[in-house]
XYZ file of C-alpha atoms in Angstrom:
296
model
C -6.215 6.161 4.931
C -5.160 8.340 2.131
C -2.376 6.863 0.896
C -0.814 7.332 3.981
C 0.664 3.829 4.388
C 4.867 3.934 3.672
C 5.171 2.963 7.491
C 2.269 0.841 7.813
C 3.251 -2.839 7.856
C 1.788 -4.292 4.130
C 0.701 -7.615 2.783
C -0.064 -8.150 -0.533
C -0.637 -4.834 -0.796
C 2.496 -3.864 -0.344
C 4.012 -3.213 -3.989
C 1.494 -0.310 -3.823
C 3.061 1.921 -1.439
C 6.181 0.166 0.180
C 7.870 -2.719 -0.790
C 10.151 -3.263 2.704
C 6.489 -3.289 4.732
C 6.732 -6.873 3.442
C 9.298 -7.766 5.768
C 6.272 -8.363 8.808
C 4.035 -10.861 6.346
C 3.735 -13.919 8.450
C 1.463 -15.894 6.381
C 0.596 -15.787 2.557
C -1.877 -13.428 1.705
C -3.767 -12.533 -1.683
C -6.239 -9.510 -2.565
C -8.491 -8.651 -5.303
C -9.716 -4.747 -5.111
C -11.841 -3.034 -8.092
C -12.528 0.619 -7.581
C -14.888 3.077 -9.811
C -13.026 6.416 -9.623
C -14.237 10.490 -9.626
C -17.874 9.244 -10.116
C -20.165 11.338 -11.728
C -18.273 13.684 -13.849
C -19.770 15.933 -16.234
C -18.698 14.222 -19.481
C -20.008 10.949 -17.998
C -16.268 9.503 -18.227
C -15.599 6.016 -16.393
C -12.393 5.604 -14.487
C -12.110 2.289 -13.371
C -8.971 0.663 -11.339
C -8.415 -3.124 -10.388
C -5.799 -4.394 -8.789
C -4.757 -7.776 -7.777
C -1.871 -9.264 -5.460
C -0.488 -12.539 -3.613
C 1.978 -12.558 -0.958
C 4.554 -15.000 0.580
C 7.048 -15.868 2.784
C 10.387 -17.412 0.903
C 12.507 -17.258 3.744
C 13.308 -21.037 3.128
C 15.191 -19.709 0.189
C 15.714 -16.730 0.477
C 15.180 -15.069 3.974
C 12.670 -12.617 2.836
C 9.292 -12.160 1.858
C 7.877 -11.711 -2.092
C 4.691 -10.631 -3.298
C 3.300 -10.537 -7.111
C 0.543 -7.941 -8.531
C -0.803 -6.552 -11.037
C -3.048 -3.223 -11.517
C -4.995 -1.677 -14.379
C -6.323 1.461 -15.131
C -8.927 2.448 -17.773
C -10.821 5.507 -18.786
C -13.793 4.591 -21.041
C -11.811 2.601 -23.769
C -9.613 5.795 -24.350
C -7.198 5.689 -22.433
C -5.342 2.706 -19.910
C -2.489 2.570 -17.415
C -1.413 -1.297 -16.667
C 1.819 -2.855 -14.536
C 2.938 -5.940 -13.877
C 5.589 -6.124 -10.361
C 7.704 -8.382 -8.370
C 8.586 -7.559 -5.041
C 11.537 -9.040 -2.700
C 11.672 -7.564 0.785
C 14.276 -9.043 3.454
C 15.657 -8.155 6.642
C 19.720 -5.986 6.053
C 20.783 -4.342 9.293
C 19.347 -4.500 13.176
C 16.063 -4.889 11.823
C 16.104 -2.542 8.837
C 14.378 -4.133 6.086
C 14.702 -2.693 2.586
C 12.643 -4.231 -0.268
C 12.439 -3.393 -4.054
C 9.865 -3.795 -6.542
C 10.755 -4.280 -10.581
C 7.745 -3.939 -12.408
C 6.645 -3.397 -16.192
C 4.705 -0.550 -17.240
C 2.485 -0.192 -19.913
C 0.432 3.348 -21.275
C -2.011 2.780 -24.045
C -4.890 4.612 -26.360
C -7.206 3.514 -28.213
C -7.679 4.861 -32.132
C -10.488 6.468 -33.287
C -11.374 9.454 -35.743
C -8.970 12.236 -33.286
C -6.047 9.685 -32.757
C -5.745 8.702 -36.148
C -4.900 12.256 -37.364
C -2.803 13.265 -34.579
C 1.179 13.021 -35.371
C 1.754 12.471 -31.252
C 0.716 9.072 -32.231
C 2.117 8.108 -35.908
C 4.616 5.732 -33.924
C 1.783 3.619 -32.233
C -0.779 3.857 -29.785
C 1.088 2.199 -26.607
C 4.625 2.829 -24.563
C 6.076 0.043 -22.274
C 9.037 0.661 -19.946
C 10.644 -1.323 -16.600
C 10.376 0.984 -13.902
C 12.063 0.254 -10.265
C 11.087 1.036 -6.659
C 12.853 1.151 -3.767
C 11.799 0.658 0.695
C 13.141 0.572 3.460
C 11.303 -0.428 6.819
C 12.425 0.007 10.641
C 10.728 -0.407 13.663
C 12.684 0.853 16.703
C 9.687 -0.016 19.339
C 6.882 -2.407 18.936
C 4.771 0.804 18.592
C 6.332 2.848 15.992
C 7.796 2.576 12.679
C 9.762 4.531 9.965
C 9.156 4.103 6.334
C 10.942 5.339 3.090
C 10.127 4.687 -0.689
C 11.741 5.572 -3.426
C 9.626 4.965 -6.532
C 10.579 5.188 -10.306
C 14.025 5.247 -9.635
C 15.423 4.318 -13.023
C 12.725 7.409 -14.158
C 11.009 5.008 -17.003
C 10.395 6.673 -19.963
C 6.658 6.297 -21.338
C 6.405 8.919 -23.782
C 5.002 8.776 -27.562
C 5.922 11.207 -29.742
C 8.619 12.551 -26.765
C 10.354 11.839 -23.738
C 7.950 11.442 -20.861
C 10.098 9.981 -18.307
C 8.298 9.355 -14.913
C 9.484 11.344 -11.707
C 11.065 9.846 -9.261
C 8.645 9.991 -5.985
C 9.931 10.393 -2.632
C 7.848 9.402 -0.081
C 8.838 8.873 3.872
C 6.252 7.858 6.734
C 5.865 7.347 10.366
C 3.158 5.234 12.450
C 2.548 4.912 16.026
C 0.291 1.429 16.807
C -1.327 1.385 20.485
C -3.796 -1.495 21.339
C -6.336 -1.208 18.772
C -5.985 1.999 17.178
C -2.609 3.135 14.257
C -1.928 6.671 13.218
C 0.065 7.040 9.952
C 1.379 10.133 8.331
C 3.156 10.462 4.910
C 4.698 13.180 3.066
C 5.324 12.876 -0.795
C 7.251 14.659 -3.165
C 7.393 13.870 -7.340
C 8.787 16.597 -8.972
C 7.383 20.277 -8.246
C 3.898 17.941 -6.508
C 4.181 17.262 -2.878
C 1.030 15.721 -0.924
C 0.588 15.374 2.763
C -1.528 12.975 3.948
C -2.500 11.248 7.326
C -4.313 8.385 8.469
C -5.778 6.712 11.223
C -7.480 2.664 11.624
C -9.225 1.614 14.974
C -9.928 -2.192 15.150
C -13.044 -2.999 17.644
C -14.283 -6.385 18.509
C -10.690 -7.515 17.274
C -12.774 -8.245 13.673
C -14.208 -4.602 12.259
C -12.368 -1.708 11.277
C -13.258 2.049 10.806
C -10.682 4.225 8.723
C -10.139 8.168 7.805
C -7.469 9.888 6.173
C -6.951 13.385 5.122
C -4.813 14.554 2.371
C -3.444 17.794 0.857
C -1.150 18.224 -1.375
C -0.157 21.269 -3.931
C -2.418 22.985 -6.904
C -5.228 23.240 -4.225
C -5.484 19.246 -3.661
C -7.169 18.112 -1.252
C -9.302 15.100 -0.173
C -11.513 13.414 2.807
C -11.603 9.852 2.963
C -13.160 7.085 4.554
C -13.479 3.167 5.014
C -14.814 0.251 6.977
C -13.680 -3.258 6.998
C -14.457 -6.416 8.536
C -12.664 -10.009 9.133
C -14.006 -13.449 9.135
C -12.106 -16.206 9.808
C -9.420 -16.270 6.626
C -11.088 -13.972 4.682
C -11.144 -9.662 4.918
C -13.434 -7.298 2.998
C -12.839 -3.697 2.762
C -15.033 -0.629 1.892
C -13.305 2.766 1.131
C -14.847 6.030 0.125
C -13.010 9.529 -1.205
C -14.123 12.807 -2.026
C -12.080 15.301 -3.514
C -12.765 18.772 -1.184
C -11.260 20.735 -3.650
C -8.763 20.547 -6.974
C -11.444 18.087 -8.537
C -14.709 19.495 -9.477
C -18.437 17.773 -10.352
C -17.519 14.407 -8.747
C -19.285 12.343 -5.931
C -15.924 10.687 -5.317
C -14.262 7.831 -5.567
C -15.210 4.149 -3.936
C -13.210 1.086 -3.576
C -13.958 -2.083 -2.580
C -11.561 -4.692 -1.545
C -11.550 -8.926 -0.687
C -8.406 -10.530 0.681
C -7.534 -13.755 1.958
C -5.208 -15.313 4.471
C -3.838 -18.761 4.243
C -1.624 -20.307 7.164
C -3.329 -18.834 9.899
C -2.809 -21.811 12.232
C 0.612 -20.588 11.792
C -0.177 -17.723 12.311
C -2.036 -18.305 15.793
C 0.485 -20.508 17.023
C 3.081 -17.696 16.710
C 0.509 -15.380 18.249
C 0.521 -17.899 20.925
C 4.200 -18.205 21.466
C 4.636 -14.535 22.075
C 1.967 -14.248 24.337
C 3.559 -17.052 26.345
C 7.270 -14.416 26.233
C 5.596 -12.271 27.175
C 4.016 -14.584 30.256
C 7.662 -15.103 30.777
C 9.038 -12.225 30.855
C 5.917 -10.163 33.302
C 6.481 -13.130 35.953
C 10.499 -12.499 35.361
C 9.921 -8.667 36.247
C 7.081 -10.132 38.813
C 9.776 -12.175 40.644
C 12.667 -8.887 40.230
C 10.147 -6.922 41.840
C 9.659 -9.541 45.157
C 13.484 -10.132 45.265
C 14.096 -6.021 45.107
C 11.020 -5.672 48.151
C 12.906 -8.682 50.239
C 16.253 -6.741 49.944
């Protein structure tokens, strides 16, 4: 969907984009995803990405929801970008839910003949710093929500040779869910970058999924992307494909693939159950209104 996801409600996911999106988790949930990025370059460089990350509920303890992960990034063996994250996301006013996300950050190269003779990297080949983010989630009507995040707050420095602190990113989302079908738009801003983006998931058969997402963004950025997914009992797979329109030349773009799995969903059906039965309640309440206002 393009990254356009701050207002979308997250599971283990969620450290990616918004931490508060935790707050709707109603069952534990982990996901594996590996994705082989900008394929086909002309200096035949590999960009790979994985990512893992488990979900739960803690509200016996806390009153909240937490979720762990982990995601790696590696070009060739030159170059990697790795963090490690805890999130916490909990319910604070009317149904606003904030969440933050404390993670550790880690930039690395690798020596060879160039690095060794550079002075940017006489003090060592790697930078760690804790970095921050912070969410906040509200849902005014069961069909739309608000989203804010607020990552690298504490700006963590990951610099060499100088200060490279990270921007802080700004990013604020809205979604509207009807039946089957969510719409999602984003807007992000990190420093002089902004990017746009929008996205939109239809769910037929109540088991497959098709996806698209636009995105634009400054320096002539721009993407098309695309995904399908499918659920079986516990278990989700999900196929996503992006193509740089412009910005990023001499690539066949980018594809991700995705596995997740859901445990407690007899839980999960049984609370799926009791709404349906409010919501029983509450039609022949309006039903029985309705007779009483016709008899008067």
């Amino acid at each position: 969907m393009a990254g356009a996801f701050t207002a979308v409600p997250g599971g283990s996911e969620a450290a990616c984009a918004n931490p508060a999106t935790l707050l709707e988790l109603a069952s534990p949930e982990v996901t594996a995803a590996y994705g082989r990025l900008y394929s086909g370059l002309s200096d035949d460089s590999s960009i790979g990405q994985g990512y893992f990350g488990f979900a739960f509920p803690v509200r016996r303890y806390l009153k909240g929801n937490a979720a762990l992960s982990w995601r790696d990034t590696r070009l060739s063996e030159a170059y990697s970008e790795s963090y490690y994250a805890v999130s916490y996301a909990t319910s604070v006013y009317r149904g606003i839910g904030a969440g933050v996300t404390l993670k550790y950050m880690r930039r690395g190269y690798t020596s060879d003949a160039y690095t060794a003779l550079d002075p940017v990297f006489s003090g060592g080949y790697s930078k760690s710093a804790l970095g921050a983010d912070l969410g906040f989630f509200y849902r005014p009507r069961p069909a739309y929500a608000l989203g804010l995040a607020l990552r690298n707050i504490n700006k963590p420095d990951l610099g060499l040779d100088a200060a490279d602190p990270q921007p802080v990113e700004v990013r604020a989302g809205a979604s509207y869910q009807v039946r089957s079908s969510l719409i999602d738009l984003d807007a992000a801003f990190a420093g002089p970058d902004y990017t746009i983006s929008a996205g939109a998931e239809h769910v037929f058969q109540r088991r497959y999924s098709l996806r698209m997402g636009l995105a634009t963004g400054n320096d002539s950025r721009r993407s098309v992307n695309l995904g399908v997914g499918g659920r079986f009992g516990l278990a989700a797979f999900d196929y996503s494909f992006s193509l740089p329109i412009s910005g990023i030349a001499g690539t066949v773009g980018s594809h991700r693939l995705a596995f997740s799995f859901r445990f407690g969903a007899e839980a999960a059906a049984a609370e799926e159950l009791a709404a349906a039965a409010d919501l029983r309640r509450a039609q022949d309440k309006a039903a029985l209104q309705e007779e009483k206002i016709r008899a008067l």
